[in-house]
Coordinates of C-alpha atoms in Angstrom, one line a residue:
X264 CA 98.6 143.1 -26.1
X265 CA 100.4 145.4 -28.6
X266 CA 104.2 144.9 -29.9
X267 CA 105.7 147.9 -29.0
X268 CA 108.7 149.4 -31.8
X269 CA 111.4 148.3 -29.3
X270 CA 110.3 144.7 -28.5
X271 CA 110.5 144.6 -32.5
X272 CA 113.7 145.8 -33.4
X273 CA 115.1 143.5 -30.6
X274 CA 113.2 140.4 -32.3
X275 CA 114.6 138.0 -34.5
X276 CA 113.7 138.5 -37.7
X277 CA 112.3 142.2 -39.1
X278 CA 114.2 144.1 -36.7
X279 CA 116.5 146.0 -39.4
X280 CA 113.5 146.2 -41.0
X281 CA 111.5 148.5 -38.5
X282 CA 114.9 150.3 -37.7
X283 CA 115.1 151.3 -41.2
X284 CA 111.5 152.0 -41.2
X285 CA 112.3 154.8 -37.7
X286 CA 109.7 157.2 -36.9
X287 CA 108.3 156.8 -40.8
X288 CA 105.2 155.1 -39.7
X289 CA 103.4 155.6 -42.9
X290 CA 106.2 153.0 -44.7
X291 CA 104.4 150.0 -42.3
X292 CA 101.4 148.1 -43.2
X293 CA 98.2 149.1 -42.7
X294 CA 95.3 146.4 -41.9
X295 CA 93.8 145.7 -45.3
X296 CA 97.5 146.0 -47.0
X297 CA 98.9 142.8 -44.5
X298 CA 95.9 141.2 -45.4
X299 CA 96.4 142.3 -49.3
X300 CA 100.2 141.1 -48.8
X301 CA 99.0 138.0 -47.1
X302 CA 96.6 137.1 -49.8
X303 CA 99.1 137.3 -51.8
X304 CA 101.6 135.3 -50.5
X305 CA 98.8 132.3 -49.7
X306 CA 97.2 132.3 -53.2
X307 CA 99.5 131.1 -56.2
X308 CA 99.9 128.0 -57.8
X309 CA 98.3 125.1 -55.3
X310 CA 94.5 126.8 -56.5
X311 CA 94.9 125.3 -59.9
X312 CA 95.4 121.8 -58.3
X313 CA 92.0 121.6 -56.4
X314 CA 90.2 120.6 -58.9
X315 CA 92.4 117.0 -58.7
X316 CA 92.1 117.4 -55.3
X317 CA 88.3 117.2 -55.7
X318 CA 88.6 114.0 -57.9
X319 CA 90.6 112.4 -55.2
X320 CA 88.8 113.1 -52.0
X321 CA 85.2 113.2 -54.1
X322 CA 83.5 116.2 -54.7
X323 CA 81.4 116.5 -51.3
X324 CA 84.2 115.1 -48.8
X325 CA 86.8 117.3 -50.9
X326 CA 84.6 120.2 -50.4
X327 CA 84.3 119.4 -46.7
X328 CA 88.4 119.2 -46.3
X329 CA 89.1 122.2 -48.0
X330 CA 86.8 123.9 -45.7
X331 CA 89.0 122.0 -42.7
X332 CA 92.8 122.7 -44.1
X333 CA 91.4 126.2 -44.1
X334 CA 90.2 126.5 -40.9
X335 CA 93.4 124.4 -39.4
X336 CA 95.6 127.0 -41.7
X337 CA 94.1 129.6 -39.8
X338 CA 94.8 128.7 -36.5
X339 CA 97.9 127.4 -36.8
X340 CA 98.8 131.0 -38.5
X341 CA 97.9 132.2 -35.5
X342 CA 99.3 129.8 -33.0
X343 CA 102.7 130.7 -34.3
X344 CA 102.4 134.9 -33.6
X345 CA 101.8 133.2 -29.9
X346 CA 104.1 131.2 -29.7
X347 CA 106.9 134.4 -30.9
X348 CA 105.3 136.3 -28.0
X349 CA 105.7 133.9 -25.3
X350 CA 109.6 133.1 -26.3
X351 CA 110.6 136.4 -27.8
X352 CA 111.5 135.1 -30.9
X353 CA 109.6 136.3 -34.0
X354 CA 110.6 134.1 -37.1
X355 CA 109.9 130.7 -37.3
X356 CA 113.4 128.7 -36.9
X357 CA 113.5 131.2 -33.6
X358 CA 110.2 129.5 -32.4
X359 CA 111.6 126.0 -33.1
X360 CA 115.1 126.8 -32.3
X361 CA 113.4 128.7 -28.3
X362 CA 111.0 125.5 -27.8
X363 CA 113.5 122.4 -29.2
X364 CA 117.0 123.7 -29.5
X365 CA 119.5 123.5 -32.0
X366 CA 117.7 120.2 -33.5
X367 CA 114.7 121.9 -33.6
X368 CA 116.0 124.3 -36.1
X369 CA 117.5 121.7 -37.6
X370 CA 114.2 120.0 -38.6
X371 CA 112.8 123.2 -39.8
X372 CA 115.7 123.4 -42.0
X373 CA 115.4 120.4 -43.7
X374 CA 111.7 120.5 -44.2
X375 CA 112.1 123.8 -45.5
X376 CA 114.2 123.7 -48.1
X377 CA 112.2 120.3 -49.2
X378 CA 109.3 122.4 -49.5
X379 CA 110.1 125.6 -51.9
X380 CA 112.6 122.8 -53.9
X381 CA 109.3 120.9 -54.7
X382 CA 107.6 124.0 -55.6
X383 CA 110.6 125.5 -58.0
X384 CA 110.0 121.5 -59.8
X385 CA 106.2 121.9 -59.6
X386 CA 107.3 125.6 -61.7
X387 CA 108.9 124.1 -63.7
X388 CA 106.1 121.5 -64.5
X389 CA 103.6 124.0 -64.6
X390 CA 105.7 126.6 -67.3
X391 CA 107.3 123.1 -69.4
X392 CA 103.6 121.9 -69.6
X393 CA 101.4 124.6 -70.0
X394 CA 104.3 126.7 -72.5
X395 CA 104.2 123.4 -74.9
X396 CA 100.4 123.6 -75.6
X397 CA 100.8 127.6 -76.8
X398 CA 103.6 126.3 -79.0
X399 CA 101.9 123.5 -80.4
X400 CA 99.2 125.6 -81.4
X401 CA 101.0 127.2 -83.4
X402 CA 103.4 124.9 -84.5
X403 CA 101.4 121.8 -85.0
X404 CA 104.3 119.3 -85.9
X405 CA 105.7 119.3 -83.1
X406 CA 103.4 117.9 -81.4
X407 CA 104.8 114.9 -82.2
X408 CA 107.2 115.2 -79.6
X409 CA 106.0 117.2 -77.1
X410 CA 108.6 115.6 -74.3
X411 CA 111.2 116.8 -76.3
X412 CA 109.2 120.2 -76.9
X413 CA 108.3 120.2 -72.9
X414 CA 112.3 119.9 -71.9
X415 CA 113.6 122.7 -74.4
X416 CA 110.9 125.0 -73.2
X417 CA 111.8 124.4 -69.4
X418 CA 115.4 125.0 -70.1
X419 CA 114.8 128.2 -72.4
X420 CA 112.5 129.4 -69.8
X421 CA 115.4 128.3 -67.2
X422 CA 118.6 129.9 -68.7
X423 CA 117.0 133.1 -69.9
X424 CA 114.2 134.1 -67.6
X425 CA 114.3 132.3 -63.8
X426 CA 118.2 132.3 -63.8
X427 CA 118.5 136.0 -63.6
X428 CA 115.5 136.8 -61.7
X429 CA 117.3 134.1 -59.1
X430 CA 120.8 136.5 -59.4
X431 CA 118.9 139.5 -58.1
X432 CA 120.9 140.7 -54.9
X433 CA 117.8 141.5 -52.9
X434 CA 114.4 139.7 -53.5
X435 CA 112.8 143.2 -52.7
X436 CA 112.9 144.0 -56.9
X437 CA 110.5 141.8 -57.2
X438 CA 107.9 142.6 -54.6
X439 CA 105.8 144.9 -56.7
X440 CA 104.9 141.7 -59.3
X441 CA 102.9 139.9 -56.5
X442 CA 100.5 142.7 -57.3
X443 CA 100.7 141.3 -61.0
X444 CA 100.7 137.8 -60.1
X445 CA 96.9 137.8 -58.0
X446 CA 95.8 140.2 -61.3
X447 CA 96.9 136.5 -63.8
X448 CA 95.2 134.5 -61.3
X449 CA 92.3 136.0 -60.6
X450 CA 91.6 136.6 -63.8
X451 CA 91.9 132.9 -65.1
X452 CA 89.5 132.3 -62.6
X453 CA 87.1 134.6 -64.8
X454 CA 88.3 132.5 -67.3
X455 CA 87.5 129.3 -66.2
X456 CA 84.2 130.4 -64.6
X457 CA 83.1 131.5 -67.9
X458 CA 84.0 128.4 -69.8
X459 CA 82.1 126.9 -67.1
X460 CA 78.6 129.2 -68.2
X461 CA 79.1 129.1 -71.4
X462 CA 79.5 125.5 -71.9
X463 CA 82.2 126.3 -74.8
X464 CA 84.8 123.8 -73.6
X465 CA 86.6 119.9 -74.6
X466 CA 88.2 118.0 -72.7
X467 CA 91.9 116.8 -73.4
X468 CA 91.6 113.0 -72.6
X469 CA 94.8 112.1 -73.8
X470 CA 97.7 112.5 -76.9
X471 CA 97.4 110.1 -78.9
X472 CA 101.5 109.1 -80.3
X473 CA 100.6 107.2 -83.3
X474 CA 97.4 108.9 -84.6
X475 CA 99.5 112.9 -83.6
X476 CA 96.4 114.8 -81.8
X477 CA 94.1 115.4 -78.6
X478 CA 91.6 113.1 -77.8
X479 CA 88.5 114.3 -76.4
X480 CA 85.5 112.2 -74.2
X481 CA 82.9 114.0 -73.0
X482 CA 81.7 112.0 -70.4
X483 CA 83.6 110.8 -67.6
X484 CA 82.8 107.6 -65.2
X485 CA 83.4 107.8 -61.6
X486 CA 81.9 111.6 -62.0
X487 CA 80.2 113.2 -58.6
X488 CA 81.0 110.6 -56.1
X489 CA 81.2 111.9 -52.7
X490 CA 83.9 110.3 -51.0
X491 CA 86.5 108.6 -52.8
X492 CA 89.5 106.5 -50.4
X493 CA 92.3 109.3 -51.7
X494 CA 91.9 111.8 -48.8
X495 CA 95.3 111.9 -48.3
X496 CA 96.8 113.0 -51.3
X497 CA 93.9 115.3 -51.7
X498 CA 94.7 117.1 -48.4
X499 CA 98.5 117.3 -49.4
X500 CA 97.2 118.6 -52.4
X501 CA 95.1 121.5 -50.2
X502 CA 97.8 122.0 -48.1
X503 CA 100.2 123.1 -50.6
X504 CA 97.9 125.6 -51.5
X505 CA 97.4 126.7 -47.9
X506 CA 101.4 126.7 -47.4
X507 CA 102.2 130.5 -46.3
X508 CA 104.0 129.5 -43.0
X509 CA 106.9 131.2 -43.7
X510 CA 106.1 134.5 -44.6
X511 CA 103.9 135.1 -41.4
X512 CA 106.2 136.2 -39.3
X513 CA 107.5 138.9 -42.3
X514 CA 104.0 140.1 -42.6
X515 CA 103.4 140.2 -38.9
X516 CA 106.0 143.2 -38.6
X517 CA 105.3 144.7 -41.4
X518 CA 101.7 145.8 -39.5
X519 CA 100.8 149.2 -38.5
X520 CA 100.3 149.3 -34.4
X521 CA 101.1 144.9 -34.3
X522 CA 99.1 143.1 -31.9
X523 CA 97.3 139.4 -31.5
X524 CA 93.7 141.0 -32.3
X525 CA 95.4 142.3 -35.4
X526 CA 96.8 139.7 -36.6
X527 CA 93.7 137.5 -35.8
X528 CA 91.6 139.7 -37.9
X529 CA 94.0 139.6 -40.7
X530 CA 94.6 136.0 -41.2
X531 CA 90.8 135.1 -40.9
X532 CA 90.4 138.0 -44.0
X533 CA 92.9 136.5 -45.8
X534 CA 92.1 132.7 -45.3
X535 CA 88.6 133.6 -46.5
X536 CA 89.7 135.4 -49.3
X537 CA 92.0 132.0 -50.0
X538 CA 89.7 129.8 -49.4
X539 CA 87.4 131.4 -51.5
X540 CA 89.8 131.4 -54.5
X541 CA 90.3 127.9 -54.1
X542 CA 86.9 126.8 -53.8
X543 CA 85.6 128.6 -57.0
X544 CA 88.5 126.8 -59.2
X545 CA 87.9 123.7 -57.7
X546 CA 84.1 123.6 -57.9
X547 CA 84.1 125.2 -61.8
X548 CA 87.2 123.1 -62.7
X549 CA 84.7 119.6 -61.3
X550 CA 82.4 120.7 -62.6
X551 CA 83.7 120.3 -66.2
X552 CA 85.6 118.0 -66.0
X553 CA 85.3 115.5 -62.8
X554 CA 87.2 112.4 -63.4
X555 CA 89.0 113.5 -65.7
X556 CA 90.9 116.6 -63.8
X557 CA 94.2 117.0 -63.9
X558 CA 96.8 118.2 -61.2
X559 CA 97.1 121.2 -63.6
X560 CA 93.4 122.3 -64.2
X561 CA 94.5 124.5 -67.5
X562 CA 95.9 120.7 -69.3
X563 CA 92.4 119.8 -68.8
X564 CA 91.3 122.3 -72.0
X565 CA 91.8 122.0 -75.4
X566 CA 94.4 122.9 -76.7
X567 CA 93.0 124.5 -79.8
X568 CA 91.7 126.7 -77.5
X569 CA 93.1 130.2 -77.4
X570 CA 91.5 131.9 -74.5
X571 CA 92.4 129.5 -71.9
X572 CA 95.8 129.3 -74.0
X573 CA 95.8 133.0 -73.1
X574 CA 95.7 132.0 -69.4
X575 CA 98.0 129.5 -70.0
X576 CA 100.9 132.2 -70.8
X577 CA 99.2 134.1 -67.9
X578 CA 99.6 131.9 -65.3
X579 CA 102.8 130.7 -66.4
X580 CA 104.1 134.3 -65.8
X581 CA 102.5 134.4 -62.2
X582 CA 105.1 131.0 -61.9
X583 CA 108.1 133.0 -63.2
X584 CA 107.5 135.7 -60.5
X585 CA 106.7 133.5 -57.8
X586 CA 109.8 131.0 -58.6
X587 CA 112.6 133.1 -57.4
X588 CA 111.2 133.6 -54.1
X589 CA 111.4 129.9 -53.5
X590 CA 114.8 130.0 -54.9
X591 CA 115.8 132.7 -52.6
X592 CA 114.6 130.7 -49.3
X593 CA 116.1 127.5 -50.6
X594 CA 119.4 129.0 -51.1
X595 CA 119.7 131.0 -48.0
X596 CA 119.3 128.1 -46.5
X597 CA 122.4 125.8 -48.0
X598 CA 124.2 128.8 -47.4
X599 CA 123.7 128.9 -43.5
X600 CA 123.9 125.1 -43.3
X601 CA 126.9 124.9 -45.3
X602 CA 128.7 127.8 -43.1
X603 CA 128.2 125.9 -40.0
X604 CA 129.3 122.9 -41.3
X605 CA 133.1 124.9 -42.5
X606 CA 133.1 127.1 -39.3
X607 CA 131.5 124.3 -37.1
X608 CA 129.5 126.9 -35.3
X609 CA 126.9 126.3 -32.8
X610 CA 122.9 127.9 -33.6
X611 CA 123.1 130.2 -31.8
X612 CA 125.4 132.2 -33.3
X613 CA 123.5 133.3 -36.3
X614 CA 120.0 132.2 -34.7
X615 CA 119.1 136.3 -35.5
X616 CA 119.2 134.8 -39.5
X617 CA 115.9 133.5 -40.6
X618 CA 116.0 131.4 -44.2
X619 CA 113.6 133.5 -45.8
X620 CA 114.8 136.7 -44.9
X621 CA 117.1 137.8 -48.8
X622 CA 120.4 139.2 -47.9
X623 CA 122.3 141.8 -50.3
X624 CA 125.6 139.9 -50.8
X625 CA 125.9 137.9 -54.3
X626 CA 129.2 136.8 -54.6
X627 CA 130.6 133.8 -55.9
X628 CA 129.6 131.0 -53.6
X629 CA 125.7 132.4 -53.4
X630 CA 125.7 132.4 -57.3
X631 CA 127.1 128.8 -57.7
X632 CA 124.4 127.8 -55.0
X633 CA 121.8 129.7 -57.3
X634 CA 122.7 127.9 -60.4
X635 CA 123.4 124.6 -58.5
X636 CA 119.8 124.9 -57.0
X637 CA 118.0 125.4 -60.3
X638 CA 120.2 123.2 -62.5
X639 CA 119.2 120.6 -59.6
X640 CA 115.0 121.4 -60.2
X641 CA 115.7 121.0 -64.0
X642 CA 117.3 118.1 -63.9
X643 CA 114.4 116.4 -61.2
X644 CA 111.0 118.3 -63.6
X645 CA 111.2 116.1 -66.8
X646 CA 111.0 113.1 -64.6
X647 CA 107.3 113.9 -64.5
X648 CA 104.5 115.7 -66.1
X649 CA 101.7 114.9 -63.6
X650 CA 101.7 118.5 -61.3
X651 CA 99.3 116.7 -59.3
X652 CA 102.0 114.0 -58.3
X653 CA 104.5 116.9 -57.3
X654 CA 102.0 118.9 -55.2
X655 CA 100.6 116.0 -53.3
X656 CA 104.4 114.9 -52.8
X657 CA 105.0 118.2 -51.9
X658 CA 102.3 118.5 -49.3
X659 CA 102.6 115.1 -48.2
X660 CA 106.5 115.7 -47.0
X661 CA 106.5 119.4 -45.9
X662 CA 103.9 121.5 -46.1
X663 CA 101.3 119.3 -43.5
X664 CA 104.7 119.2 -40.7
X665 CA 105.4 122.6 -41.9
X666 CA 102.1 124.3 -41.0
X667 CA 100.7 121.4 -38.5
X668 CA 102.6 119.5 -36.8
X669 CA 106.2 121.9 -35.9
X670 CA 103.8 125.2 -34.9
X671 CA 101.7 123.0 -32.5
X672 CA 104.6 121.2 -31.2
X673 CA 106.2 124.5 -30.9
X674 CA 103.5 126.0 -28.7
X675 CA 102.9 122.6 -27.1
X676 CA 106.1 123.5 -25.2
X677 CA 106.3 126.8 -24.7
X678 CA 102.8 126.8 -23.6
X679 CA 103.4 126.4 -19.7
X680 CA 100.4 124.9 -18.9
X681 CA 99.7 121.3 -19.0
X682 CA 98.9 118.7 -21.8
X683 CA 95.9 118.1 -20.8
X684 CA 94.9 122.1 -20.3
X685 CA 91.9 123.4 -22.3
X686 CA 94.7 125.9 -23.5
X687 CA 96.7 123.1 -25.0
X688 CA 94.4 121.3 -26.0
X689 CA 93.2 122.7 -29.8
X690 CA 97.4 122.0 -30.6
X691 CA 97.4 118.6 -29.6
X692 CA 94.5 118.3 -31.7
X693 CA 96.2 120.2 -34.3
X694 CA 99.8 118.2 -34.3
X695 CA 97.3 115.1 -34.1
X696 CA 95.5 116.1 -37.6
X697 CA 99.3 116.5 -38.8
X698 CA 100.4 113.4 -37.9
X699 CA 98.0 110.9 -39.0
X700 CA 98.3 113.0 -42.8
X701 CA 102.5 112.6 -42.1
X702 CA 102.3 109.2 -41.6
X703 CA 99.7 108.4 -43.6
X704 CA 101.2 110.0 -46.4
X705 CA 104.3 108.6 -45.9
X706 CA 102.8 105.2 -46.7
X707 CA 101.4 106.2 -49.7
X708 CA 104.9 108.0 -50.8
X709 CA 106.5 104.4 -50.3
X710 CA 103.4 102.9 -52.2
X711 CA 104.3 105.7 -55.0
X712 CA 107.8 105.1 -55.7
X713 CA 107.6 101.1 -55.5
X714 CA 103.9 101.0 -57.4

């Protein structure tokens, strides 16, 4: 089934985009271009946590789990567009509101704020850890106070780079940066694989405060276990790495001659490429560091390794280009909910607005909200220097429900067949998968907090 131009212009999201395009079909994406845009939205900071996920789940089970998560993600992305066709609402908030009313909309808004906000915290952790190691490489005496150096790096980057980018009137100014971000990730992957093949690497184990140096260990314990018990946090990390559902309808409606068949092809191609990149990171990283794998793979490499220091700088650059997108999503959600709280308007009054859609306004309220979000993320990020924990929590609390539970529930509600029909059983399995890991994740989070 091919969507007509008129149908798209009347949908919840992207109508203005297509209306501005008018008869200029060249402004729409071809299938390869749409796939490339989708790959950019998937491949990000989460891929460097895959070796850590393999360590948590065990190498053999972790690799199988990575295949399962990619397959389930592929199905859920296709399911979302099917829901859009059923209800005529081509946005994630739109299909949730069509299926479950205002409570579905509010639940999605909470999760869509939680995910990018925790992602911003993880970005601060990554930038603070990676750039501080580079600074210590050239200023060895600073190694005695790594915590202060890390906090100072995050502060300077937030004030000097992140805040100005996040205060842009429109996110379109940063659109071309996605290509540079993907190039950085591919180069880092190439460097990691080269390190594995050459064998020229040392592993950072811990920082010794008394002797002021990083110690190295060549041997590891509990390596190459086929399966370990920490399946839930490993799944959270992987779900975070593949999370791209908030961009689904943006990319779908940018396609030329968009249809379900073409969308399935784009999704299969994009997920296959993203899985390949994640698997290569996981296999190469775990092969080198095994049970010593950290949530940030680059943290495993010796701080005197100049090639990996260059990779750290590239990765920080990639993160800085991604940060504003997450901030814009969080800002729009906060603005929408504040407006509704003040005016007591019902969700239907602005149902055409998707929280991930960027607007041109840059008034004082937008600036205050943006700076408040950045300040809160900055205050929270120094509380942890473990990227793995942040990825686990974000994956469990937000990514899994957003990627698996809610799309399945929306399809079950909108699809007219019975619950046990052939059409709905895969969606029921998807929801069951998400609910099991969400409940188990809540149990994990509870004991993580009290421990």
